[in-house]
Backbone as a chain_set.jsonl record, in Angstrom:
{"seq": "QVQLVESGGGLVQAGGSLRLSCAASGTIFRINAIGWYRQAPGKQRELVAGVTRGGSTNYADSVKGRFTISRDNAKNTVHLQMNSLKPEDTAVYYCNADLLPRLSSPSYLNYWGQGTQVTVSS", "coords": {"N": [[-18.366, -7.939, -4.136], [-14.572, -6.823, -3.981], [-12.416, -4.749, -5.023], [-9.386, -4.136, -4.947], [-6.173, -1.861, -6.482], [-3.243, -1.136, -7.946], [-1.098, 1.025, -9.321], [1.372, 3.059, -10.961], [3.85, 2.218, -10.386], [7.319, 1.316, -12.261], [10.68, 1.346, -13.901], [13.018, 2.405, -12.367], [16.262, 5.33, -11.396], [18.461, 5.005, -9.071], [17.764, 6.857, -6.366], [16.213, 8.126, -7.621], [12.13, 9.245, -7.629], [9.213, 7.636, -6.304], [5.843, 7.556, -6.882], [3.845, 5.917, -5.481], [-0.298, 4.518, -6.344], [-3.071, 3.552, -4.575], [-6.665, 2.322, -5.129], [-9.138, 1.437, -4.161], [-12.724, -0.055, -4.66], [-16.407, -1.152, -5.589], [-18.034, -2.813, -3.506], [-18.107, -1.124, -0.372], [-18.152, -0.096, 2.866], [-16.186, 0.538, 4.711], [-13.299, 1.668, 5.038], [-10.585, -0.039, 7.265], [-7.815, 0.25, 8.077], [-4.82, 0.481, 6.073], [-2.742, -0.064, 3.689], [0.723, -0.22, 2.13], [2.429, -3.614, 1.657], [5.661, -5.247, 0.147], [8.225, -7.585, -1.969], [9.882, -8.991, -2.19], [12.272, -10.874, -4.734], [12.389, -14.069, -3.78], [12.516, -13.246, -1.282], [10.573, -12.722, 2.612], [7.444, -11.328, 2.053], [6.413, -7.895, 3.348], [6.075, -5.635, 5.235], [5.915, -2.162, 4.653], [4.263, 0.506, 5.039], [1.926, 1.058, 6.756], [-1.155, 2.775, 6.824], [-3.795, 4.459, 9.429], [-6.863, 4.887, 9.661], [-7.985, 7.22, 11.493], [-4.968, 7.825, 10.76], [-3.008, 7.784, 11.799], [-0.017, 6.845, 11.333], [2.859, 4.538, 9.865], [6.308, 2.578, 9.86], [8.138, 0.857, 7.587], [11.269, 0.762, 9.418], [13.349, 0.56, 7.549], [12.34, 2.477, 5.698], [12.036, 4.925, 6.648], [11.607, 8.29, 6.625], [11.848, 8.209, 4.491], [9.851, 6.892, 2.551], [6.763, 7.57, 1.869], [3.209, 8.152, 3.394], [-0.279, 8.232, 2.598], [-3.496, 8.735, 2.668], [-7.32, 9.461, 1.484], [-9.916, 9.28, 2.64], [-12.161, 9.133, 1.084], [-12.697, 9.179, -0.66], [-11.61, 6.731, -0.895], [-8.235, 6.254, -1.316], [-5.092, 5.239, -1.268], [-1.912, 6.399, -1.266], [1.937, 6.109, -1.77], [4.591, 7.878, -1.848], [7.713, 7.743, -2.725], [10.978, 8.721, -2.024], [14.365, 9.117, -2.757], [15.251, 6.579, -4.082], [16.235, 3.589, -3.816], [18.197, 0.337, -4.821], [18.255, -1.309, -3.412], [15.104, -1.345, -2.626], [13.832, -2.17, -4.666], [11.117, -4.527, -5.356], [7.675, -6.525, -5.67], [5.196, -4.551, -5.148], [2.307, -4.143, -2.492], [-0.852, -3.418, -1.893], [-2.541, -3.304, 1.03], [-5.749, -4.217, 2.942], [-7.772, -3.239, 5.356], [-11.125, -4.265, 5.515], [-14.717, -3.146, 6.081], [-17.206, -4.306, 4.453], [-20.217, -3.943, 4.789], [-22.468, -1.689, 6.877], [-23.891, -3.476, 7.709], [-22.074, -6.108, 7.674], [-19.816, -8.649, 9.542], [-18.088, -8.09, 9.974], [-14.466, -6.816, 10.142], [-13.037, -7.344, 6.671], [-9.771, -8.745, 4.564], [-7.904, -7.721, 1.941], [-6.408, -7.602, -0.693], [-3.975, -6.191, -3.395], [-2.869, -6.907, -6.708], [-0.549, -5.877, -6.974], [2.212, -3.665, -8.115], [4.688, -3.214, -10.005], [8.387, -1.954, -8.379], [11.45, -1.649, -9.942], [14.675, -0.712, -8.477], [16.713, 0.714, -10.643], [20.335, 0.534, -10.269]], "CA": [[-16.879, -7.597, -4.557], [-13.878, -5.772, -3.57], [-10.969, -4.862, -5.755], [-7.693, -2.928, -4.644], [-6.008, -1.592, -8.255], [-1.732, -0.303, -7.509], [-0.81, 2.108, -9.946], [2.468, 4.186, -10.271], [4.781, 1.415, -10.265], [8.137, 1.121, -13.344], [11.881, 1.772, -13.264], [13.632, 3.879, -11.415], [17.625, 5.087, -11.302], [18.747, 4.64, -7.832], [17.758, 8.222, -6.153], [15.58, 8.674, -7.34], [11.002, 8.774, -7.263], [7.887, 7.203, -7.2], [4.276, 7.617, -6.198], [2.392, 4.649, -5.599], [-1.4, 4.381, -5.776], [-3.753, 2.342, -4.456], [-7.678, 2.718, -5.437], [-10.125, 0.754, -3.845], [-13.916, -0.218, -5.398], [-16.731, -2.114, -5.016], [-19.478, -2.666, -2.344], [-17.431, -0.999, 0.479], [-18.528, 0.758, 3.919], [-15.486, 1.818, 5.504], [-11.824, 1.127, 5.257], [-10.164, 0.329, 8.519], [-6.5, 0.084, 8.181], [-4.83, 0.843, 4.699], [-1.064, 0.297, 3.927], [1.426, -1.63, 1.127], [3.198, -4.186, 2.137], [6.187, -5.739, -0.67], [7.994, -9.078, -1.436], [11.263, -8.663, -2.998], [11.873, -11.854, -5.507], [13.674, -15.042, -2.889], [12.312, -12.475, 0.506], [9.042, -12.691, 2.43], [6.363, -10.507, 1.704], [6.975, -7.139, 4.59], [5.217, -4.414, 5.673], [6.441, -0.894, 4.293], [4.196, 1.64, 5.592], [0.591, 1.82, 6.511], [-1.928, 4.286, 7.714], [-4.858, 4.206, 10.286], [-8.543, 5.598, 9.079], [-7.866, 8.811, 11.89], [-4.157, 9.36, 10.041], [-2.023, 7.508, 12.478], [0.664, 5.706, 9.821], [3.862, 3.481, 10.549], [7.164, 2.791, 8.382], [9.662, -0.276, 8.358], [12.33, 1.202, 9.873], [14.46, 0.415, 6.793], [12.309, 3.395, 4.984], [11.19, 5.744, 7.294], [12.277, 9.603, 5.882], [12.287, 8.661, 2.233], [9.02, 7.067, 2.015], [5.915, 8.992, 2.761], [2.077, 7.164, 3.65], [-1.185, 8.742, 2.777], [-4.805, 8.572, 2.376], [-8.257, 9.72, 1.192], [-11.271, 8.63, 2.897], [-12.966, 10.13, 0.661], [-12.045, 8.261, -2.611], [-10.962, 5.373, -1.1], [-7.264, 5.764, -2.17], [-4.212, 5.783, -0.467], [-0.629, 6.874, -2.449], [2.749, 6.132, -1.353], [5.577, 8.267, -2.113], [8.513, 7.196, -1.927], [11.867, 9.532, -2.384], [15.49, 8.376, -3.026], [14.52, 4.933, -4.277], [17.296, 2.393, -3.457], [18.077, -0.826, -5.547], [17.855, -3.005, -2.004], [14.086, -1.427, -3.021], [12.999, -2.984, -5.709], [10.256, -5.492, -4.844], [6.48, -6.182, -6.185], [4.236, -3.841, -3.917], [1.291, -4.919, -2.657], [-1.86, -2.599, -1.548], [-3.433, -4.434, 1.647], [-6.698, -3.216, 3.251], [-8.667, -4.344, 6.431], [-12.603, -3.343, 5.369], [-16.316, -3.467, 6.175], [-18.165, -4.29, 3.017], [-21.068, -3.058, 4.238], [-22.499, -1.251, 7.197], [-24.046, -5.262, 7.871], [-20.976, -6.637, 7.931], [-19.982, -9.0, 11.344], [-16.082, -8.377, 10.582], [-13.686, -6.515, 8.794], [-12.196, -8.298, 5.678], [-8.646, -8.643, 4.715], [-7.74, -8.05, 0.713], [-4.979, -7.498, -1.562], [-4.436, -5.813, -4.572], [-2.206, -7.62, -7.18], [0.873, -5.987, -6.985], [2.583, -3.282, -8.753], [6.234, -3.816, -9.674], [9.418, -1.275, -8.804], [12.426, -1.668, -10.448], [15.319, 0.951, -8.309], [18.45, 0.47, -11.176], [22.022, 1.294, -9.829]], "C": [[-16.042, -6.456, -4.457], [-12.108, -5.71, -4.33], [-10.371, -3.609, -5.057], [-7.032, -2.72, -5.664], [-4.556, -0.447, -7.983], [-1.927, 0.34, -8.821], [0.548, 3.093, -10.54], [3.817, 2.913, -10.424], [5.579, 1.241, -11.734], [9.862, 1.384, -12.722], [12.598, 3.447, -12.736], [15.238, 3.816, -11.474], [17.728, 4.893, -9.63], [18.483, 6.725, -6.604], [16.341, 9.636, -6.953], [13.004, 8.637, -7.12], [9.945, 8.201, -7.77], [7.175, 7.374, -6.376], [3.724, 6.481, -6.165], [1.274, 5.349, -5.723], [-2.369, 3.856, -5.459], [-5.599, 2.616, -4.802], [-8.396, 1.546, -4.936], [-11.884, 1.324, -4.159], [-14.884, -1.264, -5.836], [-17.43, -2.667, -3.717], [-17.918, -2.894, -1.161], [-17.807, -0.318, 1.224], [-17.523, 1.493, 4.724], [-14.131, 0.369, 5.496], [-10.801, 1.213, 6.463], [-8.459, 1.012, 8.54], [-5.966, 0.016, 6.388], [-3.262, 0.632, 4.406], [-0.265, -0.788, 2.705], [2.48, -1.946, 1.875], [4.273, -4.582, 0.486], [7.213, -6.73, -0.367], [8.927, -8.73, -2.717], [11.343, -10.801, -3.335], [13.347, -13.015, -3.647], [13.303, -14.306, -1.007], [11.148, -12.892, 0.662], [8.568, -11.112, 2.204], [6.669, -10.022, 3.623], [6.303, -6.073, 4.661], [6.097, -3.27, 5.431], [5.813, 0.316, 4.649], [2.239, 1.075, 5.301], [-0.093, 3.276, 7.4], [-3.907, 3.2, 8.628], [-6.152, 4.982, 9.501], [-7.972, 7.006, 9.883], [-6.594, 9.012, 11.475], [-2.925, 8.964, 11.054], [-0.761, 6.5, 11.674], [2.327, 4.821, 11.15], [5.029, 2.77, 9.328], [8.032, 0.733, 8.915], [10.16, 0.72, 7.72], [13.472, 1.25, 8.933], [13.826, 1.854, 4.879], [12.096, 5.291, 5.487], [12.454, 7.144, 7.11], [12.96, 9.109, 4.783], [11.156, 8.615, 2.155], [6.979, 8.228, 2.792], [4.232, 8.35, 2.755], [1.055, 7.879, 3.351], [-2.734, 8.789, 2.245], [-6.346, 9.528, 2.212], [-9.536, 9.201, 1.759], [-12.084, 8.607, 1.98], [-13.52, 9.322, -0.816], [-11.433, 7.263, -2.642], [-9.41, 4.764, -1.512], [-6.51, 5.798, -0.878], [-2.378, 5.749, -1.527], [0.868, 6.457, -1.152], [4.432, 7.09, -2.02], [6.575, 7.721, -1.25], [9.94, 8.052, -3.557], [12.779, 8.719, -2.838], [15.219, 7.269, -2.338], [16.328, 4.335, -4.404], [17.413, 0.937, -3.958], [17.675, -1.63, -4.479], [15.423, -2.205, -2.224], [13.049, -1.844, -3.693], [12.325, -4.304, -5.126], [8.819, -5.347, -6.029], [5.633, -5.329, -4.842], [2.407, -4.32, -4.417], [-0.05, -3.917, -1.67], [-2.885, -3.831, -0.526], [-4.17, -3.498, 2.093], [-7.87, -3.978, 4.118], [-10.2, -2.991, 6.429], [-13.725, -4.123, 5.537], [-16.967, -3.354, 4.723], [-19.777, -3.705, 2.815], [-21.522, -2.89, 6.114], [-22.642, -3.125, 8.421], [-23.264, -6.477, 8.634], [-20.437, -7.231, 9.373], [-18.657, -8.891, 11.21], [-15.809, -7.719, 9.726], [-12.647, -7.441, 7.729], [-10.898, -7.809, 5.134], [-8.483, -8.188, 2.671], [-6.319, -7.201, 0.106], [-4.874, -7.314, -2.886], [-2.97, -7.051, -5.014], [-0.822, -7.289, -7.858], [1.278, -5.28, -8.005], [4.659, -3.236, -8.854], [7.609, -2.241, -9.987], [10.214, -2.053, -8.786], [13.149, -0.212, -9.888], [16.633, -0.27, -9.312], [19.802, 1.023, -10.297], [22.472, 2.257, -10.062]], "O": [[-16.435, -5.319, -4.716], [-11.088, -6.379, -4.168], [-10.815, -2.501, -4.757], [-7.194, -3.771, -6.284], [-4.702, 0.768, -7.848], [-2.996, 0.142, -9.398], [0.252, 4.259, -10.28], [4.899, 3.456, -10.647], [4.782, 1.012, -12.643], [10.206, 1.552, -11.552], [12.607, 4.678, -12.764], [15.767, 2.709, -11.575], [16.669, 4.554, -9.102], [19.431, 7.482, -6.395], [15.92, 10.792, -6.922], [12.636, 7.794, -6.301], [9.592, 8.104, -8.945], [7.501, 7.4, -5.19], [3.002, 6.166, -7.111], [1.289, 6.543, -5.426], [-2.854, 3.452, -6.516], [-5.671, 3.803, -4.485], [-8.078, 0.511, -5.521], [-12.314, 2.469, -4.022], [-14.426, -2.248, -6.416], [-16.568, -2.876, -2.863], [-17.128, -3.823, -0.997], [-18.096, 0.703, 0.601], [-17.679, 2.583, 5.274], [-14.014, -0.836, 5.719], [-10.222, 2.27, 6.712], [-8.127, 2.109, 8.99], [-6.723, -0.472, 5.549], [-2.537, 1.358, 5.086], [-0.65, -1.935, 2.476], [3.242, -1.225, 2.518], [3.662, -4.192, -0.509], [7.453, -7.031, 0.802], [8.661, -8.327, -3.849], [10.835, -11.703, -2.668], [14.36, -12.758, -2.997], [13.704, -14.736, 0.074], [10.458, -13.342, -0.253], [9.22, -10.068, 2.202], [6.917, -10.717, 4.609], [5.959, -5.683, 3.545], [7.166, -3.343, 6.037], [6.542, 1.309, 4.653], [1.586, 0.841, 4.284], [0.266, 4.199, 8.13], [-4.594, 2.188, 8.494], [-5.847, 5.761, 8.597], [-7.527, 7.901, 9.164], [-6.328, 10.212, 11.535], [-1.953, 9.715, 11.139], [-0.964, 5.287, 11.607], [2.595, 4.679, 12.344], [4.699, 2.499, 8.173], [8.258, -0.019, 9.863], [10.024, 1.316, 6.652], [14.499, 1.839, 9.27], [14.346, 2.055, 3.781], [12.047, 6.36, 4.878], [13.663, 7.104, 7.337], [14.057, 9.346, 4.277], [10.621, 9.667, 1.806], [6.513, 9.003, 3.627], [4.07, 7.945, 1.604], [1.27, 8.831, 4.102], [-2.81, 8.925, 1.024], [-6.387, 10.443, 3.035], [-10.2, 8.568, 0.939], [-12.979, 7.788, 2.184], [-14.476, 9.115, -1.563], [-10.847, 6.739, -3.588], [-9.139, 3.614, -1.856], [-6.923, 6.177, 0.218], [-2.07, 4.912, -2.376], [0.744, 6.535, 0.071], [5.221, 6.437, -2.703], [6.635, 7.39, -0.066], [9.999, 8.068, -4.787], [12.419, 7.649, -3.328], [15.044, 6.91, -1.174], [17.284, 4.781, -5.04], [16.582, 0.206, -3.418], [16.85, -2.536, -4.594], [14.578, -2.982, -1.778], [11.839, -1.895, -3.473], [13.008, -5.081, -4.459], [8.744, -4.509, -6.928], [5.639, -5.73, -3.679], [1.722, -4.583, -5.406], [0.206, -3.935, -0.466], [-3.598, -4.754, -0.919], [-3.893, -2.304, 1.985], [-8.606, -4.908, 3.787], [-10.39, -1.851, 6.854], [-13.855, -5.322, 5.294], [-17.136, -2.318, 4.08], [-20.404, -3.3, 1.836], [-21.055, -3.778, 6.827], [-21.956, -3.631, 9.309], [-23.508, -7.284, 9.531], [-20.542, -6.493, 10.353], [-17.918, -9.412, 12.045], [-16.415, -7.681, 8.655], [-11.662, -8.082, 8.094], [-10.721, -6.59, 5.143], [-9.483, -8.684, 2.152], [-5.535, -6.389, 0.597], [-5.499, -8.047, -3.653], [-2.307, -7.744, -4.243], [-0.18, -7.873, -8.731], [0.974, -5.794, -9.082], [5.528, -3.234, -7.982], [7.819, -1.657, -11.05], [10.2, -3.039, -8.05], [12.826, 0.918, -10.254], [17.158, -1.342, -9.013], [19.844, 2.138, -9.776], [23.602, 2.525, -9.656]]}, "num_chains": 1, "name": "protein.A"}
């Protein structure tokens, strides 16, 4: 069984910073891409930032220059440093990973965390 557990959410004033963390645990042979999505009330879930196993990153235009994603392959963790937060960044943030549970697994599987709330007050 695989679990993705997020932490680090909370309430912050506009202009402040938060650091989200996601730890993957369970039967994991290899994690391919891993990243963060967010969903605000009444809106669709959207990609915030992602990073490949090799370290290539991509960001939503709305967070470029403010957010930084990083991963530790040895610890199966991914972090999202969020600076200069804006009220429009308020959402539930979800960790998402494509991973191979076992070397013998036929394909990569996709997993979601439970989400962590980020609220930015103006």
